Amino acid sequence: DAGITQSPRHKVTETGTPVTLRCHQTENHRYMYWYRQDPGHGLRLIHYSYGVKDTDKGEVSDGYSVSRSKTEDFLLTLESATSSQTSVYFCASSTSGRASHAGRGFREQFFGPGTRLTVL
Amino acid sequence: DQQVKQNSPSLSVQEGRISILNCDYTNSMFDYFLWYKKYPAEGPTFLISISSIKDKNEDGRFTVFLNKSAKHLSLHIVPSQPGDSAVYFCAASVQGGSEKLVFGKGTKLTVNP
C-alpha cells in the first residue's frame, strides 16, 4: 500500500485560529486530495491537486485553502477555524489515470489515517 | 444533488450468510466504480472496483455487480465474517475528471457471530 501519513492526528483549537494539516506521501503520486468525513455526509472532497502548484476546488472548499510545493506534500489550511469545520479530515493520493497500481484499478485512491479536528 | 446514493445507512447479517450492499448513481458519465471499507479511527481502504464495460468483478469473497441500465451496483460478500464489520463506501469517477471520486454516504455493516 501507498505510504501516506497525516499530521497531526488529533487537534483541538479555538474558533478564529488558523490551522494547517499536513499530508505526506512517499509513492510519487501525481494526484492528492483532501476530504472531510461527517456523520450523514460520507466523504466530501474539499480540494485536490493534479500536480505541484496545480490545485482546484472540490465540493466543500469554502473556508479552506491548499498548497502543494512538492510532489510528496499537500497542505490544508483553515485560515480562521469555525465550529462547522469540526470533522475528521482524510488525505488521499493516486497515480495517473491510465497506470495500474499493483494490478488494481487505476483510479484507486490511497487514504491516510485521518486527522480529527475539534474547533471549540 | 447527490450523484452517488447508498440508501441503507446500516445492515446487519449473520456470520456465514451473504451481505449485499447497494449503491445507485445518477451521473451517466461515471465509467468506473469502487468500493472502500472503513474501520473506526482508520482511513478508508480500497476493496474492489469495476469498469463500466463489465457487469461483474470478483475478488475472493467479494463480488461487485454493475447494472448500467438501472444505474445500480451492488457488493456481495460471501460468506460474511465478523471482521467484515465496517462502513462500506461506494464511489464513482468520470474518465478525465482528474481522477476525482464521488462517494456515497456509506453503509455500516455489522456481521454477528
PDB file of C-alpha atoms in Angstrom:
ATOM      1  CA  ASP A   1       0.000   0.000   0.000  1.00  0.00           C
ATOM      2  CA  ALA A   2       0.988   3.633  -0.564  1.00  0.00           C
ATOM      3  CA  GLY A   3       2.880   5.299   2.256  1.00  0.00           C
ATOM      4  CA  ILE A   4       0.691   8.207   3.198  1.00  0.00           C
ATOM      5  CA  THR A   5       0.770   9.936   6.545  1.00  0.00           C
ATOM      6  CA  GLN A   6      -1.093  12.819   8.107  1.00  0.00           C
ATOM      7  CA  SER A   7      -0.114  15.180  10.878  1.00  0.00           C
ATOM      8  CA  PRO A   8      -1.279  15.962  13.414  1.00  0.00           C
ATOM      9  CA  ARG A   9      -3.580  13.004  14.098  1.00  0.00           C
ATOM     10  CA  HIS A  10      -5.632  14.957  16.610  1.00  0.00           C
ATOM     11  CA  LYS A  11      -6.022  18.667  17.169  1.00  0.00           C
ATOM     12  CA  VAL A  12      -8.203  20.858  19.331  1.00  0.00           C
ATOM     13  CA  THR A  13      -8.275  24.524  18.529  1.00  0.00           C
ATOM     14  CA  GLU A  14     -10.378  27.600  19.150  1.00  0.00           C
ATOM     15  CA  THR A  15     -12.671  29.446  16.787  1.00  0.00           C
ATOM     16  CA  GLY A  16     -10.839  32.047  14.742  1.00  0.00           C
ATOM     17  CA  THR A  17      -7.397  30.483  14.899  1.00  0.00           C
ATOM     18  CA  PRO A  18      -5.543  29.311  11.787  1.00  0.00           C
ATOM     19  CA  VAL A  19      -4.925  25.592  11.411  1.00  0.00           C
ATOM     20  CA  THR A  20      -2.743  23.693   8.950  1.00  0.00           C
ATOM     21  CA  LEU A  21      -2.987  19.972   8.342  1.00  0.00           C
ATOM     22  CA  ARG A  22      -0.203  18.146   6.559  1.00  0.00           C
ATOM     23  CA  CYS A  23      -0.330  15.173   4.224  1.00  0.00           C
ATOM     24  CA  HIS A  24       2.827  13.374   3.132  1.00  0.00           C
ATOM     25  CA  GLN A  25       3.074  10.555   0.590  1.00  0.00           C
ATOM     26  CA  THR A  26       6.100   8.563  -0.465  1.00  0.00           C
ATOM     27  CA  GLU A  27       4.716   6.980  -3.645  1.00  0.00           C
ATOM     28  CA  ASN A  28       5.429   9.841  -6.042  1.00  0.00           C
ATOM     29  CA  HIS A  29       1.707  10.002  -6.824  1.00  0.00           C
ATOM     30  CA  ARG A  30       0.642  12.830  -9.064  1.00  0.00           C
ATOM     31  CA  TYR A  31      -2.813  13.373  -7.584  1.00  0.00           C
ATOM     32  CA  MET A  32      -3.605  14.285  -3.995  1.00  0.00           C
ATOM     33  CA  TYR A  33      -6.915  15.029  -2.291  1.00  0.00           C
ATOM     34  CA  TRP A  34      -8.353  16.369   0.933  1.00  0.00           C
ATOM     35  CA  TYR A  35     -11.708  15.066   2.190  1.00  0.00           C
ATOM     36  CA  ARG A  36     -13.771  15.610   5.268  1.00  0.00           C
ATOM     37  CA  GLN A  37     -15.995  12.965   6.811  1.00  0.00           C
ATOM     38  CA  ASP A  38     -19.052  13.928   8.779  1.00  0.00           C
ATOM     39  CA  PRO A  39     -21.961  11.837  10.080  1.00  0.00           C
ATOM     40  CA  GLY A  40     -24.686  11.605   7.460  1.00  0.00           C
ATOM     41  CA  HIS A  41     -22.472  13.027   4.719  1.00  0.00           C
ATOM     42  CA  GLY A  42     -19.892  10.390   3.930  1.00  0.00           C
ATOM     43  CA  LEU A  43     -16.667  11.622   2.357  1.00  0.00           C
ATOM     44  CA  ARG A  44     -16.751  15.024   0.701  1.00  0.00           C
ATOM     45  CA  LEU A  45     -13.947  16.449  -1.414  1.00  0.00           C
ATOM     46  CA  ILE A  46     -12.514  19.749  -0.186  1.00  0.00           C
ATOM     47  CA  HIS A  47      -9.643  20.424  -2.596  1.00  0.00           C
ATOM     48  CA  TYR A  48      -7.454  18.362  -4.841  1.00  0.00           C
ATOM     49  CA  SER A  49      -4.138  18.668  -6.632  1.00  0.00           C
ATOM     50  CA  TYR A  50      -3.162  17.310 -10.033  1.00  0.00           C
ATOM     51  CA  GLY A  51       0.495  18.288  -9.772  1.00  0.00           C
ATOM     52  CA  VAL A  52       2.937  20.546  -7.988  1.00  0.00           C
ATOM     53  CA  LYS A  53       1.375  24.004  -7.654  1.00  0.00           C
ATOM     54  CA  ASP A  54      -1.734  22.760  -9.515  1.00  0.00           C
ATOM     55  CA  THR A  55      -4.801  22.676  -7.304  1.00  0.00           C
ATOM     56  CA  ASP A  56      -8.541  23.027  -7.692  1.00  0.00           C
ATOM     57  CA  LYS A  57     -11.661  23.251  -5.567  1.00  0.00           C
ATOM     58  CA  GLY A  58     -13.824  20.354  -4.581  1.00  0.00           C
ATOM     59  CA  GLU A  59     -17.386  20.121  -3.345  1.00  0.00           C
ATOM     60  CA  VAL A  60     -16.920  21.867   0.031  1.00  0.00           C
ATOM     61  CA  SER A  61     -13.995  24.265  -0.427  1.00  0.00           C
ATOM     62  CA  ASP A  62     -15.309  27.379   1.334  1.00  0.00           C
ATOM     63  CA  GLY A  63     -13.101  28.318   4.302  1.00  0.00           C
ATOM     64  CA  TYR A  64     -10.226  26.109   3.165  1.00  0.00           C
ATOM     65  CA  SER A  65      -7.091  26.660   1.113  1.00  0.00           C
ATOM     66  CA  VAL A  66      -4.380  24.253  -0.017  1.00  0.00           C
ATOM     67  CA  SER A  67      -0.828  24.317  -1.221  1.00  0.00           C
ATOM     68  CA  ARG A  68       1.422  21.820  -2.905  1.00  0.00           C
ATOM     69  CA  SER A  69       5.034  22.934  -3.307  1.00  0.00           C
ATOM     70  CA  LYS A  70       6.430  19.393  -3.561  1.00  0.00           C
ATOM     71  CA  THR A  71       5.052  16.184  -5.032  1.00  0.00           C
ATOM     72  CA  GLU A  72       5.016  14.471  -1.657  1.00  0.00           C
ATOM     73  CA  ASP A  73       3.352  17.172   0.454  1.00  0.00           C
ATOM     74  CA  PHE A  74      -0.175  18.579   0.356  1.00  0.00           C
ATOM     75  CA  LEU A  75      -1.196  21.111   2.994  1.00  0.00           C
ATOM     76  CA  LEU A  76      -4.735  22.018   4.017  1.00  0.00           C
ATOM     77  CA  THR A  77      -5.205  25.358   5.783  1.00  0.00           C
ATOM     78  CA  LEU A  78      -8.186  26.666   7.662  1.00  0.00           C
ATOM     79  CA  GLU A  79      -7.486  30.387   7.714  1.00  0.00           C
ATOM     80  CA  SER A  80      -9.884  31.082  10.558  1.00  0.00           C
ATOM     81  CA  ALA A  81     -11.344  27.918  12.022  1.00  0.00           C
ATOM     82  CA  THR A  82     -15.080  27.707  12.762  1.00  0.00           C
ATOM     83  CA  SER A  83     -17.052  25.138  14.751  1.00  0.00           C
ATOM     84  CA  SER A  84     -18.616  23.872  11.495  1.00  0.00           C
ATOM     85  CA  GLN A  85     -15.139  22.704  10.476  1.00  0.00           C
ATOM     86  CA  THR A  86     -15.012  20.226  13.342  1.00  0.00           C
ATOM     87  CA  SER A  87     -14.607  16.984  11.421  1.00  0.00           C
ATOM     88  CA  VAL A  88     -12.333  14.114  10.523  1.00  0.00           C
ATOM     89  CA  TYR A  89     -10.053  15.027   7.640  1.00  0.00           C
ATOM     90  CA  PHE A  90      -8.602  12.468   5.265  1.00  0.00           C
ATOM     91  CA  CYS A  91      -5.885  12.915   2.725  1.00  0.00           C
ATOM     92  CA  ALA A  92      -5.599  10.612  -0.275  1.00  0.00           C
ATOM     93  CA  SER A  93      -3.319  10.158  -3.246  1.00  0.00           C
ATOM     94  CA  SER A  94      -3.463   8.339  -6.554  1.00  0.00           C
ATOM     95  CA  THR A  95      -1.296   7.705  -9.547  1.00  0.00           C
ATOM     96  CA  SER A  96      -2.051   8.808 -13.084  1.00  0.00           C
ATOM     97  CA  GLY A  97      -5.295   7.594 -14.535  1.00  0.00           C
ATOM     98  CA  ARG A  98      -4.077   5.037 -17.021  1.00  0.00           C
ATOM     99  CA  ALA A  99      -1.401   3.405 -14.916  1.00  0.00           C
ATOM    100  CA  SER A 100      -2.292   0.428 -12.800  1.00  0.00           C
ATOM    101  CA  HIS A 101      -1.072   0.047  -9.278  1.00  0.00           C
ATOM    102  CA  ALA A 102      -0.183  -3.414  -8.080  1.00  0.00           C
ATOM    103  CA  GLY A 103      -2.635  -4.848 -10.574  1.00  0.00           C
ATOM    104  CA  ARG A 104      -5.574  -2.989  -9.110  1.00  0.00           C
ATOM    105  CA  GLY A 105      -7.928  -0.482 -10.571  1.00  0.00           C
ATOM    106  CA  PHE A 106      -6.192   2.509 -11.972  1.00  0.00           C
ATOM    107  CA  ARG A 107      -8.283   5.096 -10.172  1.00  0.00           C
ATOM    108  CA  GLU A 108      -7.793   3.704  -6.727  1.00  0.00           C
ATOM    109  CA  GLN A 109      -7.048   6.362  -4.143  1.00  0.00           C
ATOM    110  CA  PHE A 110      -4.929   5.528  -1.118  1.00  0.00           C
ATOM    111  CA  PHE A 111      -6.012   7.172   2.092  1.00  0.00           C
ATOM    112  CA  GLY A 112      -4.126   8.393   5.111  1.00  0.00           C
ATOM    113  CA  PRO A 113      -5.179   7.560   8.680  1.00  0.00           C
ATOM    114  CA  GLY A 114      -7.086  10.800   9.193  1.00  0.00           C
ATOM    115  CA  THR A 115      -6.880  13.869  11.427  1.00  0.00           C
ATOM    116  CA  ARG A 116      -9.574  14.505  13.985  1.00  0.00           C
ATOM    117  CA  LEU A 117     -10.032  18.264  14.316  1.00  0.00           C
ATOM    118  CA  THR A 118     -12.161  19.853  17.008  1.00  0.00           C
ATOM    119  CA  VAL A 119     -12.887  23.571  16.867  1.00  0.00           C
ATOM    120  CA  LEU A 120     -14.229  24.933  20.151  1.00  0.00           C
TER     121      LEU A 120
ATOM    122  CA  ASP B   1     -27.670  16.859  -5.702  1.00  0.00           C
ATOM    123  CA  GLN B   2     -26.316  13.532  -4.570  1.00  0.00           C
ATOM    124  CA  GLN B   3     -24.791  11.695  -7.507  1.00  0.00           C
ATOM    125  CA  VAL B   4     -23.937   8.510  -5.604  1.00  0.00           C
ATOM    126  CA  LYS B   5     -26.506   7.177  -3.174  1.00  0.00           C
ATOM    127  CA  GLN B   6     -26.320   4.477  -0.567  1.00  0.00           C
ATOM    128  CA  ASN B   7     -29.831   4.376   0.767  1.00  0.00           C
ATOM    129  CA  SER B   8     -29.265   1.919   3.584  1.00  0.00           C
ATOM    130  CA  PRO B   9     -27.332   3.515   6.453  1.00  0.00           C
ATOM    131  CA  SER B  10     -26.889   0.152   8.134  1.00  0.00           C
ATOM    132  CA  LEU B  11     -27.118  -3.580   7.514  1.00  0.00           C
ATOM    133  CA  SER B  12     -26.912  -6.469   9.958  1.00  0.00           C
ATOM    134  CA  VAL B  13     -26.265 -10.079   8.891  1.00  0.00           C
ATOM    135  CA  GLN B  14     -25.323 -13.354  10.499  1.00  0.00           C
ATOM    136  CA  GLU B  15     -21.846 -14.798  10.148  1.00  0.00           C
ATOM    137  CA  GLY B  16     -21.646 -17.149   7.180  1.00  0.00           C
ATOM    138  CA  ARG B  17     -24.555 -15.569   5.330  1.00  0.00           C
ATOM    139  CA  ILE B  18     -24.423 -13.238   2.338  1.00  0.00           C
ATOM    140  CA  SER B  19     -24.129  -9.471   2.767  1.00  0.00           C
ATOM    141  CA  ILE B  20     -25.477  -7.330  -0.068  1.00  0.00           C
ATOM    142  CA  LEU B  21     -24.684  -3.637  -0.085  1.00  0.00           C
ATOM    143  CA  ASN B  22     -26.352  -1.445  -2.665  1.00  0.00           C
ATOM    144  CA  CYS B  23     -25.426   1.762  -4.434  1.00  0.00           C
ATOM    145  CA  ASP B  24     -27.262   3.883  -7.002  1.00  0.00           C
ATOM    146  CA  TYR B  25     -25.885   6.654  -9.156  1.00  0.00           C
ATOM    147  CA  THR B  26     -27.370   9.373 -11.296  1.00  0.00           C
ATOM    148  CA  ASN B  27     -24.496  10.574 -13.493  1.00  0.00           C
ATOM    149  CA  SER B  28     -24.376   8.559 -16.711  1.00  0.00           C
ATOM    150  CA  MET B  29     -20.821   9.811 -17.325  1.00  0.00           C
ATOM    151  CA  PHE B  30     -19.458   7.669 -14.487  1.00  0.00           C
ATOM    152  CA  ASP B  31     -17.370   4.911 -16.026  1.00  0.00           C
ATOM    153  CA  TYR B  32     -15.557   3.424 -13.050  1.00  0.00           C
ATOM    154  CA  PHE B  33     -16.850   2.351  -9.674  1.00  0.00           C
ATOM    155  CA  LEU B  34     -15.074   1.425  -6.476  1.00  0.00           C
ATOM    156  CA  TRP B  35     -15.920   0.088  -3.036  1.00  0.00           C
ATOM    157  CA  TYR B  36     -13.987   1.117   0.036  1.00  0.00           C
ATOM    158  CA  LYS B  37     -14.084  -0.330   3.528  1.00  0.00           C
ATOM    159  CA  LYS B  38     -13.511   1.781   6.612  1.00  0.00           C
ATOM    160  CA  TYR B  39     -12.862   0.700  10.168  1.00  0.00           C
ATOM    161  CA  PRO B  40     -13.241   3.181  13.049  1.00  0.00           C
ATOM    162  CA  ALA B  41     -10.277   5.516  13.548  1.00  0.00           C
ATOM    163  CA  GLU B  42      -8.683   4.390  10.265  1.00  0.00           C
ATOM    164  CA  GLY B  43      -8.646   5.693   6.726  1.00  0.00           C
ATOM    165  CA  PRO B  44     -10.754   4.022   4.036  1.00  0.00           C
ATOM    166  CA  THR B  45      -9.105   1.145   2.216  1.00  0.00           C
ATOM    167  CA  PHE B  46      -9.802   0.029  -1.328  1.00  0.00           C
ATOM    168  CA  LEU B  47     -11.776  -3.184  -1.624  1.00  0.00           C
ATOM    169  CA  ILE B  48     -12.822  -3.852  -5.206  1.00  0.00           C
ATOM    170  CA  SER B  49     -13.652  -1.959  -8.376  1.00  0.00           C
ATOM    171  CA  ILE B  50     -15.425  -2.389 -11.680  1.00  0.00           C
ATOM    172  CA  SER B  51     -15.264  -0.678 -15.026  1.00  0.00           C
ATOM    173  CA  SER B  52     -18.444   0.260 -16.844  1.00  0.00           C
ATOM    174  CA  ILE B  53     -17.532  -2.125 -19.660  1.00  0.00           C
ATOM    175  CA  LYS B  54     -18.058  -5.044 -17.278  1.00  0.00           C
ATOM    176  CA  ASP B  55     -21.061  -6.226 -15.311  1.00  0.00           C
ATOM    177  CA  LYS B  56     -19.290  -8.315 -12.709  1.00  0.00           C
ATOM    178  CA  ASN B  57     -15.951  -8.448 -10.936  1.00  0.00           C
ATOM    179  CA  GLU B  58     -14.889 -10.980  -8.322  1.00  0.00           C
ATOM    180  CA  ASP B  59     -12.114 -10.980  -5.775  1.00  0.00           C
ATOM    181  CA  GLY B  60     -12.275 -13.830  -3.315  1.00  0.00           C
ATOM    182  CA  ARG B  61     -15.336 -13.433  -1.102  1.00  0.00           C
ATOM    183  CA  PHE B  62     -16.200 -10.088  -2.687  1.00  0.00           C
ATOM    184  CA  THR B  63     -18.156  -9.602  -5.899  1.00  0.00           C
ATOM    185  CA  VAL B  64     -19.361  -6.354  -7.388  1.00  0.00           C
ATOM    186  CA  PHE B  65     -22.232  -6.317  -9.867  1.00  0.00           C
ATOM    187  CA  LEU B  66     -22.990  -3.399 -12.173  1.00  0.00           C
ATOM    188  CA  ASN B  67     -26.338  -2.788 -13.861  1.00  0.00           C
ATOM    189  CA  LYS B  68     -25.782   0.211 -16.095  1.00  0.00           C
ATOM    190  CA  SER B  69     -29.329   0.439 -17.371  1.00  0.00           C
ATOM    191  CA  ALA B  70     -30.560   0.739 -13.805  1.00  0.00           C
ATOM    192  CA  LYS B  71     -27.562   2.826 -12.712  1.00  0.00           C
ATOM    193  CA  HIS B  72     -27.117   0.425  -9.836  1.00  0.00           C
ATOM    194  CA  LEU B  73     -24.261  -1.519  -8.371  1.00  0.00           C
ATOM    195  CA  SER B  74     -24.055  -3.938  -5.513  1.00  0.00           C
ATOM    196  CA  LEU B  75     -21.344  -5.517  -3.403  1.00  0.00           C
ATOM    197  CA  HIS B  76     -21.813  -9.125  -2.332  1.00  0.00           C
ATOM    198  CA  ILE B  77     -19.790 -10.612   0.494  1.00  0.00           C
ATOM    199  CA  VAL B  78     -19.989 -14.387   0.785  1.00  0.00           C
ATOM    200  CA  PRO B  79     -19.584 -15.762   3.377  1.00  0.00           C
ATOM    201  CA  SER B  80     -19.742 -12.809   5.733  1.00  0.00           C
ATOM    202  CA  GLN B  81     -17.302 -12.769   8.631  1.00  0.00           C
ATOM    203  CA  PRO B  82     -17.274 -10.699  11.841  1.00  0.00           C
ATOM    204  CA  GLY B  83     -14.115  -8.963  10.591  1.00  0.00           C
ATOM    205  CA  ASP B  84     -16.152  -7.588   7.695  1.00  0.00           C
ATOM    206  CA  SER B  85     -17.992  -5.336  10.135  1.00  0.00           C
ATOM    207  CA  ALA B  86     -17.146  -1.834   8.921  1.00  0.00           C
ATOM    208  CA  VAL B  87     -18.551   1.095   6.988  1.00  0.00           C
ATOM    209  CA  TYR B  88     -18.604   0.494   3.228  1.00  0.00           C
ATOM    210  CA  PHE B  89     -18.434   3.396   0.800  1.00  0.00           C
ATOM    211  CA  CYS B  90     -19.390   3.251  -2.823  1.00  0.00           C
ATOM    212  CA  ALA B  91     -17.502   5.668  -5.109  1.00  0.00           C
ATOM    213  CA  ALA B  92     -17.629   6.592  -8.778  1.00  0.00           C
ATOM    214  CA  SER B  93     -15.458   8.506 -11.195  1.00  0.00           C
ATOM    215  CA  VAL B  94     -15.562  10.050 -14.641  1.00  0.00           C
ATOM    216  CA  GLN B  95     -12.782   9.431 -17.138  1.00  0.00           C
ATOM    217  CA  GLY B  96     -10.590  12.507 -17.439  1.00  0.00           C
ATOM    218  CA  GLY B  97     -12.009  14.063 -14.269  1.00  0.00           C
ATOM    219  CA  SER B  98      -8.645  14.469 -12.508  1.00  0.00           C
ATOM    220  CA  GLU B  99      -9.269  11.045 -11.048  1.00  0.00           C
ATOM    221  CA  LYS B 100     -11.755  12.538  -8.603  1.00  0.00           C
ATOM    222  CA  LEU B 101     -14.068  10.174  -6.807  1.00  0.00           C
ATOM    223  CA  VAL B 102     -17.631  10.918  -5.749  1.00  0.00           C
ATOM    224  CA  PHE B 103     -18.545   8.976  -2.626  1.00  0.00           C
ATOM    225  CA  GLY B 104     -21.831   7.774  -1.234  1.00  0.00           C
ATOM    226  CA  LYS B 105     -22.672   8.328   2.423  1.00  0.00           C
ATOM    227  CA  GLY B 106     -21.727   4.818   3.410  1.00  0.00           C
ATOM    228  CA  THR B 107     -23.438   1.726   4.818  1.00  0.00           C
ATOM    229  CA  LYS B 108     -22.450   0.358   8.204  1.00  0.00           C
ATOM    230  CA  LEU B 109     -22.279  -3.435   8.024  1.00  0.00           C
ATOM    231  CA  THR B 110     -22.462  -5.474  11.214  1.00  0.00           C
ATOM    232  CA  VAL B 111     -21.769  -9.192  10.976  1.00  0.00           C
ATOM    233  CA  ASN B 112     -22.989 -11.006  14.056  1.00  0.00           C
ATOM    234  CA  PRO B 113     -21.196 -14.167  15.244  1.00  0.00           C
TER     235      PRO B 113
END
